PDB file of C-alpha atoms in Angstrom:
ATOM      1  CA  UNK A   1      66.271 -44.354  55.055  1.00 42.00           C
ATOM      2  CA  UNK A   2      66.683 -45.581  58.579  1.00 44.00           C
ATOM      3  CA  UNK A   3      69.256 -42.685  59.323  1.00 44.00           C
ATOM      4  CA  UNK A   4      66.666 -40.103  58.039  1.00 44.00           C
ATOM      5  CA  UNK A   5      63.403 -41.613  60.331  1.00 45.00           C
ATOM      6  CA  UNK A   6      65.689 -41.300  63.396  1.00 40.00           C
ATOM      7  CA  UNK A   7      67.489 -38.217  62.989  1.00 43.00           C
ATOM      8  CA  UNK A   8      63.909 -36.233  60.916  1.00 43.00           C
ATOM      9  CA  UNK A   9      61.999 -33.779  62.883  1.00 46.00           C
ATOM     10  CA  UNK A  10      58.218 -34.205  63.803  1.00 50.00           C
ATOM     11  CA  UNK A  11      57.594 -30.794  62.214  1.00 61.00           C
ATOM     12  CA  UNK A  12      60.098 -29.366  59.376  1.00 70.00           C
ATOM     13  CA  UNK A  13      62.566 -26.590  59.501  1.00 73.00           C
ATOM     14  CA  UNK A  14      63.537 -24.734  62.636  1.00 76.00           C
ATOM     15  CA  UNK A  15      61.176 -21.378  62.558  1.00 77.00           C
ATOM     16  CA  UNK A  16      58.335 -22.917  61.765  1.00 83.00           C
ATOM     17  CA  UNK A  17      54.741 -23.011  63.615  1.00 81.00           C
ATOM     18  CA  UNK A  18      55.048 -23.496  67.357  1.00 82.00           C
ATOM     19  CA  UNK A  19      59.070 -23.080  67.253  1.00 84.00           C
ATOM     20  CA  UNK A  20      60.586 -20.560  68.503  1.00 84.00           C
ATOM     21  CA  UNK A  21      57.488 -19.156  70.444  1.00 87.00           C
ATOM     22  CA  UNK A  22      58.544 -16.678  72.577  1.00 90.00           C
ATOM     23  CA  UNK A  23      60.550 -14.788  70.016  1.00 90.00           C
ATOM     24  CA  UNK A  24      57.425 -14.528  67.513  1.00 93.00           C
ATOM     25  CA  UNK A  25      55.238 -13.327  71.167  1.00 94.00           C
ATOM     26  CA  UNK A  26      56.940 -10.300  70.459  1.00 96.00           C
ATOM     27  CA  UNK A  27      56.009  -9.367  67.002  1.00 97.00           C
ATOM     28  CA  UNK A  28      54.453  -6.046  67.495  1.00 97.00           C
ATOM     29  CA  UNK A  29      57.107  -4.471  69.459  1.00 97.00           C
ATOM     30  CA  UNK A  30      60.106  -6.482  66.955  1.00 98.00           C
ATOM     31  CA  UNK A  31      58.170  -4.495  63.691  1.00 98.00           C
ATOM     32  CA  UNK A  32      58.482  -1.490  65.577  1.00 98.00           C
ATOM     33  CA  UNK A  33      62.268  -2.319  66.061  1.00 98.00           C
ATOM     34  CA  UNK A  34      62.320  -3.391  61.885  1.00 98.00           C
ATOM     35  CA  UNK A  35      60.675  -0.657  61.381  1.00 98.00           C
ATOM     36  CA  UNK A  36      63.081   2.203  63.027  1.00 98.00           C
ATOM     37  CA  UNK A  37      66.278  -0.019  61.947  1.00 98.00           C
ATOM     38  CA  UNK A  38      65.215   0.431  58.221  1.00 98.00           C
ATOM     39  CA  UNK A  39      63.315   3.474  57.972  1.00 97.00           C
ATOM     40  CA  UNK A  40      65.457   5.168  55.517  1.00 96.00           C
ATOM     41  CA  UNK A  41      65.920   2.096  53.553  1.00 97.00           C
ATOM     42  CA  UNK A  42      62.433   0.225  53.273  1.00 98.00           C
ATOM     43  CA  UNK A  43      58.822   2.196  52.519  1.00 98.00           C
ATOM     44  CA  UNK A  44      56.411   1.318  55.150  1.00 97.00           C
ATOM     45  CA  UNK A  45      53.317   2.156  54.433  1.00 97.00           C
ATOM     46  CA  UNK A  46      50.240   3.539  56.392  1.00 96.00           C
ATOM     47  CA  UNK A  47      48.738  -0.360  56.057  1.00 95.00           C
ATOM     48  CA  UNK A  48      52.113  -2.237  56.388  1.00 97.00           C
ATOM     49  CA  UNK A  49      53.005  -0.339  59.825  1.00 97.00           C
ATOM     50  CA  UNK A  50      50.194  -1.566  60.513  1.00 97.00           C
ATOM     51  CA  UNK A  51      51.615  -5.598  60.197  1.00 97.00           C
ATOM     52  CA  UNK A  52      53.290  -6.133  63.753  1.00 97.00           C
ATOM     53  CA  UNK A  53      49.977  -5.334  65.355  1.00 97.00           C
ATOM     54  CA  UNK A  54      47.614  -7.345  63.098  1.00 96.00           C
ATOM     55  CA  UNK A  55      50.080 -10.230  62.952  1.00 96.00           C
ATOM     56  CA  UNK A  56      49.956  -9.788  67.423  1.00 96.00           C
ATOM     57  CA  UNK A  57      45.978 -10.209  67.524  1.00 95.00           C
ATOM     58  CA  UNK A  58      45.970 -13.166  65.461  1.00 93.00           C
ATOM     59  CA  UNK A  59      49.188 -15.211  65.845  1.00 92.00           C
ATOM     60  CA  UNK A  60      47.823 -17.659  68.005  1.00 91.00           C
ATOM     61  CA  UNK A  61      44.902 -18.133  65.155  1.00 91.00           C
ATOM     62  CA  UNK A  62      47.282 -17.940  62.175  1.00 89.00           C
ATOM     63  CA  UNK A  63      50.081 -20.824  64.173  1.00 87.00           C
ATOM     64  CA  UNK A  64      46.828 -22.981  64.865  1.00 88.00           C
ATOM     65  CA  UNK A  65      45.820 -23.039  61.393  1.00 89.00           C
ATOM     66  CA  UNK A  66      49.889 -23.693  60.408  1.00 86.00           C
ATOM     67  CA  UNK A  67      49.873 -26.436  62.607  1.00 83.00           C
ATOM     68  CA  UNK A  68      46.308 -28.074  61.774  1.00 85.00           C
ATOM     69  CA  UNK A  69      47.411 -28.434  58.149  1.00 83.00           C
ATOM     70  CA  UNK A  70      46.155 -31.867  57.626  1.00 78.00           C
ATOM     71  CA  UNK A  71      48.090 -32.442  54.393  1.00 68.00           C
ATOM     72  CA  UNK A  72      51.635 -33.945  54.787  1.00 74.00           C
ATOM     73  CA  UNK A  73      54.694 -34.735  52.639  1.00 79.00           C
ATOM     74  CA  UNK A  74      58.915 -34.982  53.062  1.00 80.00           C
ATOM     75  CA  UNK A  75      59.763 -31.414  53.513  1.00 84.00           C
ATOM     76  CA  UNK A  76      63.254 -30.321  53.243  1.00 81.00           C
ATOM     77  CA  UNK A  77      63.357 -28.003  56.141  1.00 86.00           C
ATOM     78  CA  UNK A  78      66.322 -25.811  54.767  1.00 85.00           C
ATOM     79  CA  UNK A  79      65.834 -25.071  50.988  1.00 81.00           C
ATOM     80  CA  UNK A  80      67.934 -22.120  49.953  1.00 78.00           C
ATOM     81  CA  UNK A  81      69.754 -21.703  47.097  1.00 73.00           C
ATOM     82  CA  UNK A  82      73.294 -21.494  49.332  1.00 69.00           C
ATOM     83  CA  UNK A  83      72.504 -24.776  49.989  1.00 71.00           C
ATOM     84  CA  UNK A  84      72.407 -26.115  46.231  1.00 68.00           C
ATOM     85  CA  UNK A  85      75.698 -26.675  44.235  1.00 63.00           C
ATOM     86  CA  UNK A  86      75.829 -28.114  41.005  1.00 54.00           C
ATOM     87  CA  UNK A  87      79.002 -30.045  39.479  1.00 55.00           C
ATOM     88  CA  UNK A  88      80.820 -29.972  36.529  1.00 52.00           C
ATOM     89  CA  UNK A  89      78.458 -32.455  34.958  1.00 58.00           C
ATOM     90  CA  UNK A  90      75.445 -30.329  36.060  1.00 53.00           C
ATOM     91  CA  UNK A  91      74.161 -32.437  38.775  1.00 50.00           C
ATOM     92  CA  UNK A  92      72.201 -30.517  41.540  1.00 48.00           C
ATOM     93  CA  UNK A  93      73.494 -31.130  45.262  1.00 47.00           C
ATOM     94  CA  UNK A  94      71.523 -29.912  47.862  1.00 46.00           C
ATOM     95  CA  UNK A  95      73.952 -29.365  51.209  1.00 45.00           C
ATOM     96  CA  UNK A  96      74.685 -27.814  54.240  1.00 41.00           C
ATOM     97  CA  UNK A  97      78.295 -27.314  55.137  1.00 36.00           C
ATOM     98  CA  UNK A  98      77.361 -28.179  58.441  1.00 36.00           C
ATOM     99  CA  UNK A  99      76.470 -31.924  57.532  1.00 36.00           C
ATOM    100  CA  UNK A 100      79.659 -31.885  55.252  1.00 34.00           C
ATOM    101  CA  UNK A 101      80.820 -35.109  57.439  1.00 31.00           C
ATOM    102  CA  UNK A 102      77.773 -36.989  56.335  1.00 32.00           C
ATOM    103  CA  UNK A 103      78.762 -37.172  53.172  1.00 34.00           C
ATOM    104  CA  UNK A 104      81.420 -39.391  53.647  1.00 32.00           C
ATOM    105  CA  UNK A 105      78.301 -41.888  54.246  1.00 30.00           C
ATOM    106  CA  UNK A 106      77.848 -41.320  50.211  1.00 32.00           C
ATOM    107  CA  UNK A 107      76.746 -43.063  48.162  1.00 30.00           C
ATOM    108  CA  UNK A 108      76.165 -45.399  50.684  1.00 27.00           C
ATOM    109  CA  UNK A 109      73.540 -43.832  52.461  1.00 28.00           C
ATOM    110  CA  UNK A 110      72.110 -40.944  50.432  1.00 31.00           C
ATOM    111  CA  UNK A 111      71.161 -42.607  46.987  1.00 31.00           C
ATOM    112  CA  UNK A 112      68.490 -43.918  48.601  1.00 30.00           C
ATOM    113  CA  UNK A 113      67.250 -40.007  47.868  1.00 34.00           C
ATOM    114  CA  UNK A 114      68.689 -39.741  44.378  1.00 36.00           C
ATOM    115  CA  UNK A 115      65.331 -38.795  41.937  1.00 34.00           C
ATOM    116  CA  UNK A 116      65.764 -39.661  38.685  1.00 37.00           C
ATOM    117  CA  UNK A 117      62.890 -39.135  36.158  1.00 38.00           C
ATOM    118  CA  UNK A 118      65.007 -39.677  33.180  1.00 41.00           C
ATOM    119  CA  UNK A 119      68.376 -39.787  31.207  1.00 37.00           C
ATOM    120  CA  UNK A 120      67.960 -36.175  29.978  1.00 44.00           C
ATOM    121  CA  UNK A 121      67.270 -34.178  33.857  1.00 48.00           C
ATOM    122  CA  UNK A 122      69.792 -33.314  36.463  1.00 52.00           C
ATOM    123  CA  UNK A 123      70.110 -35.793  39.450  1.00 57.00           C
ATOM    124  CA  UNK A 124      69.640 -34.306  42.659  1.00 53.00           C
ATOM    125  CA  UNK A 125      71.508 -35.196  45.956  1.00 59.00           C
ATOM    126  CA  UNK A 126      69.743 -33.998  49.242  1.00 55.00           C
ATOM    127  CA  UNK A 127      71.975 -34.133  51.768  1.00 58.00           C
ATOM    128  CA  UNK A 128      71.036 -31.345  54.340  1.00 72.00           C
ATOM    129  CA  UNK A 129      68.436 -33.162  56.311  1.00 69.00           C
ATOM    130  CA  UNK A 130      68.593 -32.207  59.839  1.00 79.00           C
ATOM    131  CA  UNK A 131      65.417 -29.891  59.774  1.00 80.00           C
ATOM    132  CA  UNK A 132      63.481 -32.137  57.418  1.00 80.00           C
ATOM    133  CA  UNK A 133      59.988 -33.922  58.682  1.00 81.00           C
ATOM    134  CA  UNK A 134      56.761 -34.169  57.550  1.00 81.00           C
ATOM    135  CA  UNK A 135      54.530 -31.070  56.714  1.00 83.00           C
ATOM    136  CA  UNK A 136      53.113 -29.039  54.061  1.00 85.00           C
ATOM    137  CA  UNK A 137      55.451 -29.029  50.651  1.00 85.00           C
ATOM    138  CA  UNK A 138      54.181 -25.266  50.709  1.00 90.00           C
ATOM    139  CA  UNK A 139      56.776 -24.598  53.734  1.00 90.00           C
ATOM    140  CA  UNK A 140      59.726 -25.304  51.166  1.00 88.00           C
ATOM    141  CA  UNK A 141      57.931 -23.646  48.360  1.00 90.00           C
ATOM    142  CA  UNK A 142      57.306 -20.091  50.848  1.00 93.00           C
ATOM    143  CA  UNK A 143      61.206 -20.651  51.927  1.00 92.00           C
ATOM    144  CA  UNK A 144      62.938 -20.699  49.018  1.00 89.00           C
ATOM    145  CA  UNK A 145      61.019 -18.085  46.911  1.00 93.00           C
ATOM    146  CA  UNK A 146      61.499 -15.462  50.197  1.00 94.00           C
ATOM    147  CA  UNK A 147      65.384 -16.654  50.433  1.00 92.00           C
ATOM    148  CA  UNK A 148      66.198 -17.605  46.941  1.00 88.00           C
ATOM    149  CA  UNK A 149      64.523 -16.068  43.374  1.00 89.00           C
ATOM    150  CA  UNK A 150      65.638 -12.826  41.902  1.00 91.00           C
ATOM    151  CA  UNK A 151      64.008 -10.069  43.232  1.00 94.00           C
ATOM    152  CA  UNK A 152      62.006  -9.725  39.624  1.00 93.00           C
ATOM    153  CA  UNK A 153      59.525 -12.901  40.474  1.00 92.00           C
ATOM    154  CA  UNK A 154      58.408 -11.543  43.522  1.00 94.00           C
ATOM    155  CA  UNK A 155      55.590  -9.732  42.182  1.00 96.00           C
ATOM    156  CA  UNK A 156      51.890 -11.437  43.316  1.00 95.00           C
ATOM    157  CA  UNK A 157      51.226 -12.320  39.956  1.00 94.00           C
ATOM    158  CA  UNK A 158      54.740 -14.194  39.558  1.00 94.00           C
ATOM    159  CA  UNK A 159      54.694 -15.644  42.695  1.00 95.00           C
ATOM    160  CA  UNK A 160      51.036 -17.270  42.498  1.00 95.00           C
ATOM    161  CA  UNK A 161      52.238 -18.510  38.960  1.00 93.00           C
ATOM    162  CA  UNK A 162      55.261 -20.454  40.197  1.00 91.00           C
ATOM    163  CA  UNK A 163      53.658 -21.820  43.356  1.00 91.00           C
ATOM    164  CA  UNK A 164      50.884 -23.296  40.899  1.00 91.00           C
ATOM    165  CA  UNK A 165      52.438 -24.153  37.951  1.00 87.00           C
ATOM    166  CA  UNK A 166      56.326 -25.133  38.889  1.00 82.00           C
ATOM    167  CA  UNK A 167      55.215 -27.243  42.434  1.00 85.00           C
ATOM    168  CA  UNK A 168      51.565 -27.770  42.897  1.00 88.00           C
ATOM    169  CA  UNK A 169      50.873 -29.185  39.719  1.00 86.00           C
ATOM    170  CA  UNK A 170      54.221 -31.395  40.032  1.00 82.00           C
ATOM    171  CA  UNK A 171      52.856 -32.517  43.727  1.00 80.00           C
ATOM    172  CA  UNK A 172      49.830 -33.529  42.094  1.00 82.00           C
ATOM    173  CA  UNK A 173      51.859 -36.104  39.789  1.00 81.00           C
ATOM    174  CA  UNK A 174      53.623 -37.748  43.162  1.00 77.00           C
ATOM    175  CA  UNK A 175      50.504 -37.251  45.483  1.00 70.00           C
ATOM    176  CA  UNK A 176      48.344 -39.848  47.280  1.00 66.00           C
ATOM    177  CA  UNK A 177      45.954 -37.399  47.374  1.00 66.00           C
ATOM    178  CA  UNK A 178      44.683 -36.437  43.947  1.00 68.00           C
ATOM    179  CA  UNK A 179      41.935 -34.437  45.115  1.00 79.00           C
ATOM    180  CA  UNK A 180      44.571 -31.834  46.863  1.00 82.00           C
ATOM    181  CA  UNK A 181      43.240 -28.383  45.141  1.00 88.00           C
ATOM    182  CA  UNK A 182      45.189 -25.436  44.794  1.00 91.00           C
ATOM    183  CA  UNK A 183      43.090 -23.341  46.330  1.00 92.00           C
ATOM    184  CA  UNK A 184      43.356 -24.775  49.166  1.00 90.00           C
ATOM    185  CA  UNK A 185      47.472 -25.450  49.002  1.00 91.00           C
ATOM    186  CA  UNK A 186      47.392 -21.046  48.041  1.00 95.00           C
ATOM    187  CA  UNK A 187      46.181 -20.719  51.835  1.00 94.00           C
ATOM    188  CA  UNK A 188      48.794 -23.243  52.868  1.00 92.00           C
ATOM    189  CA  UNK A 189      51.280 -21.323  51.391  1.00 95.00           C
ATOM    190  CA  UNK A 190      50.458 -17.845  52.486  1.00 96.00           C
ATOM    191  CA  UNK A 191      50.349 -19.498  56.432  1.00 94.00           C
ATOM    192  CA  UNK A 192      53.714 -20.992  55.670  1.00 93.00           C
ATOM    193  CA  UNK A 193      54.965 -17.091  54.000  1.00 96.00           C
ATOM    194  CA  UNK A 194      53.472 -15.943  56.892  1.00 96.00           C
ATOM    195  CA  UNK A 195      55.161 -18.045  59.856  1.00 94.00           C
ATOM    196  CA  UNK A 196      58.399 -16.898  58.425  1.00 95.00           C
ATOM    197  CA  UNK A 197      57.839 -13.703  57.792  1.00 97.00           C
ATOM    198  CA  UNK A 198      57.397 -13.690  61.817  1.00 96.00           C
ATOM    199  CA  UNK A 199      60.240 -15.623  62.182  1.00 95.00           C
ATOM    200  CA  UNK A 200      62.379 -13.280  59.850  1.00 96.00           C
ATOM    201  CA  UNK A 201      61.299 -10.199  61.856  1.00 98.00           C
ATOM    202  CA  UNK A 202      61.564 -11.497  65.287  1.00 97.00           C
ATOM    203  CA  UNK A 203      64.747 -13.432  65.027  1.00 95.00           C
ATOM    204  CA  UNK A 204      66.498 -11.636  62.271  1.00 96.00           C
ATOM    205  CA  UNK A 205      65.660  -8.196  60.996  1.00 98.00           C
ATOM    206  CA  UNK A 206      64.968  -6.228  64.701  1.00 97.00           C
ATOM    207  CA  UNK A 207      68.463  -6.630  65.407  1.00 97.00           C
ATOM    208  CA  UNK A 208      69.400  -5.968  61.847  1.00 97.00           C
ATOM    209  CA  UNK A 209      70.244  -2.580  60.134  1.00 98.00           C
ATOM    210  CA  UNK A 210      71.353  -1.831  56.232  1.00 98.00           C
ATOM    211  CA  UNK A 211      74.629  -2.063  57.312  1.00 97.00           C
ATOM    212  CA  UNK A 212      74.140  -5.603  58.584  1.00 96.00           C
ATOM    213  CA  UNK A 213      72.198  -6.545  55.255  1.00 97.00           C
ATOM    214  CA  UNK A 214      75.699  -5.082  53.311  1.00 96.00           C
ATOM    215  CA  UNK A 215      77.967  -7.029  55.088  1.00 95.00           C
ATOM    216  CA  UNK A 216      75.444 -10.575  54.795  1.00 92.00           C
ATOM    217  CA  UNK A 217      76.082  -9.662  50.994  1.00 93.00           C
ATOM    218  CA  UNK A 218      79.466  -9.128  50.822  1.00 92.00           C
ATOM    219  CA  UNK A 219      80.063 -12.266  52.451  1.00 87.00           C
ATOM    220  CA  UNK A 220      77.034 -13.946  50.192  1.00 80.00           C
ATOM    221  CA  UNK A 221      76.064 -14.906  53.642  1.00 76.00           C
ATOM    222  CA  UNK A 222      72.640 -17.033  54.285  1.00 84.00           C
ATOM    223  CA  UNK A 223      69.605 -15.805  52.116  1.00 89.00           C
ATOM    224  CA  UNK A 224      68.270 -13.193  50.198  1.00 93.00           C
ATOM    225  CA  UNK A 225      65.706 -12.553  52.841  1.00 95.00           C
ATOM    226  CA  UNK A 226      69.004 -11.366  54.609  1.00 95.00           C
ATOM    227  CA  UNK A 227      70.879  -9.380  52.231  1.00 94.00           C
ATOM    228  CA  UNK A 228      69.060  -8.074  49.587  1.00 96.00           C
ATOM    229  CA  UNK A 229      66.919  -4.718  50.930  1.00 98.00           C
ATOM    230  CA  UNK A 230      64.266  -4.941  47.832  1.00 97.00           C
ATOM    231  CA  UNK A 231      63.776  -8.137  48.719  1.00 97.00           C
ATOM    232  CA  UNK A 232      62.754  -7.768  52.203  1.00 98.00           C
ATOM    233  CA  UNK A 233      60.246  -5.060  50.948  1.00 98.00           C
ATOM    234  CA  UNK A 234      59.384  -7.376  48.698  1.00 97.00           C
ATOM    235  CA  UNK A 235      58.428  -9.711  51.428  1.00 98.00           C
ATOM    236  CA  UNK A 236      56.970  -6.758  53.273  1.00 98.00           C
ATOM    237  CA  UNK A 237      54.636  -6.109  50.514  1.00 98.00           C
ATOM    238  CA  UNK A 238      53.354  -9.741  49.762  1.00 98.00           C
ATOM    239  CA  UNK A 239      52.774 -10.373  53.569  1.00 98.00           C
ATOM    240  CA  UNK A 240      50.226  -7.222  53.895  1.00 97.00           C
ATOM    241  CA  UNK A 241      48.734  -8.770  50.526  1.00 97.00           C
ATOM    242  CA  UNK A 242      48.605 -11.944  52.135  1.00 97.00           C
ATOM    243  CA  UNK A 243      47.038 -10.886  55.415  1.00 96.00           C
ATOM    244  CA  UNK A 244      44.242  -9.599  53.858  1.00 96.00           C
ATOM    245  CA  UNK A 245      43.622 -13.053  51.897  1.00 95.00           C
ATOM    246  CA  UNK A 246      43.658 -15.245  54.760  1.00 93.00           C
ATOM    247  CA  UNK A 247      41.436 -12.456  56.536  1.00 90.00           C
ATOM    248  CA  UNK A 248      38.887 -12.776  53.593  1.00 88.00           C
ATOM    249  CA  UNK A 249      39.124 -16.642  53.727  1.00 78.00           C
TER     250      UNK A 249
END
C-alpha cells in the first residue's frame, strides 16, 4: 500500500479533467478534422456536427463540474479490457505490459489488492496502477464501456442499465456514503463520457483515418474506441445524447 500512495496520481487516468488542456482547447477545429478524416465512414448528423462547437462554448463549464465532483473513491485510471488477462484457473489479472517489471514485486506487494468475496468468484490482481488516484468510480465505468463492451450494449438503454445495475448498486455495498444516488452518479458519468470523448477526438481520432482504425485492429492494438468504426459512432451518438442531458440538468 505504501508503493501505491507514493507512486498514485492526485487525479486518475491521464486524459482526464484539467490534463492535457491545450489539446482539448482545440475541440472545435479537431471535430472538424474527425469529421473530414471519417466522412465516408461515420454518419454525422445535422446535430452531431454540431458537437465540436457546443463542446468549445462550454468546456471550461463541463471540466469545472468534472473536477468539482465531490465524491471520491480508488479509481483505476487505465481499465480496458487489453489490460485484463485471465489464467488457466480463471483468475482475472488486470495489467499493463508496461509495469510487467512490477510484478516481480508479486505476491509480495500486490495481494494487498487481491478482492476476494468468496470461494466461488474469480480473484482479481490489479497491477497497472500508474494512472490510478482518487476520483469518481464513474471515470472507470465511462472508460471501459467506450474502450471495452461489444458494440451491441452501447445503446442508451443498455448503457444506463449497466452503469446502474452492474457498478452503482455494487458501489453502494462498499460506500461510506450510503446516501450516494444514482441520479446524481448518471451526471457523473456522462461528465466523465464526456471528458474523454474530448480527449479521444483531440488526441486520437483528428489525426486518425479508417485506415488507421484497420491497422489498430489488425494489431488488436489499444481499445475499441480505436479500432472499431461502429463503435466510435457509437460514442458519437451517446455524447450528442448526453450533451443535451447535462444541458437540461
Amino acid at each position: 500500500l505504501d508503493l501505491f500512495v507514493l507512486t498514485s496520481h492526485v487525479g486518475s487516468g491521464h486524459w482526464t479533467g484539467e490534463k492535457r488542456w491545450e489539446q482539448k482547447c482545440r475541440i472545435k477545429e479537431e471535430w472538424r478534422r474527425t469529421m473530414e478524416n471519417f466522412h465516408d465512414s461515420l454518419v454525422f448528423t445535422k446535430e452531431s456536427r454540431k458537437i465540436g462547437s457546443r463542446l468549445q462554448r462550454n468546456l471550461d463549464k463541463l471540466i469545472a463540474q468534472f473536477v468539482a465532483i465531490p465524491h471520491k473513491t480508488l479509481v483505476h485510471g487505465d481499465f480496458k479490457v487489453t489490460n485484463v488477462f485471465v489464467d488457466k484457473a480463471k483468475y482475472v489479472f488486470i495489467c499493463s505490459l508496461s509495469l510487467s517489471c512490477y510484478a516481480a514485486l508479486s505476491p509480495f506487494v500486490f495481494d494487498s489488492f487481491v478482492y476476494q468475496q468468496g470461494a466461488a468468484e474469480s480473484e482479481v490482481y490489479v497491477i497497472d496502477w500508474q494512472w490510478a488516484g482518487q476520483g469518481t468510480g464513474a471515470i472507470d465505468a465511462a472508460y471501459f464501456l467506450c474502450t471495452s463492451c461489444s458494440i451491441d450494449l452501447l445503446t442508451l438503454r443498455n448503457v444506463k442499465h449497466m452503469v446502474k445495475k452492474a457498478y452503482h448498486s455494487t458501489l453502494l455495498r462498499f460506500a461510506t456514503n450510503a446516501d450516494y444516488k444514482f441520479k446524481l452518479f448518471w451526471q457523473q458519468f456522462m461528465l466523465c463520457w464526456v471528458d474523454f470523448f474530448v480527449y479521444c477526438v483531440t488526441s486520437k481520432w483528428s489525426t486518425m483515418t479508417p485506415k488507421t482504425v484497420q491497422e489498430y485492429a489488425e494489431k488488436s492494438k489499444d481499445g475499441l474506441h480505436l479500432r472499431s468504426l461502429p463503435h466510435m459512432q457509437a460514442m458519437i451518438d451517446l455524447t450528442y445524447v448526453f450533451l443535451n442531458e447535462l444541458d437540461a440538468a
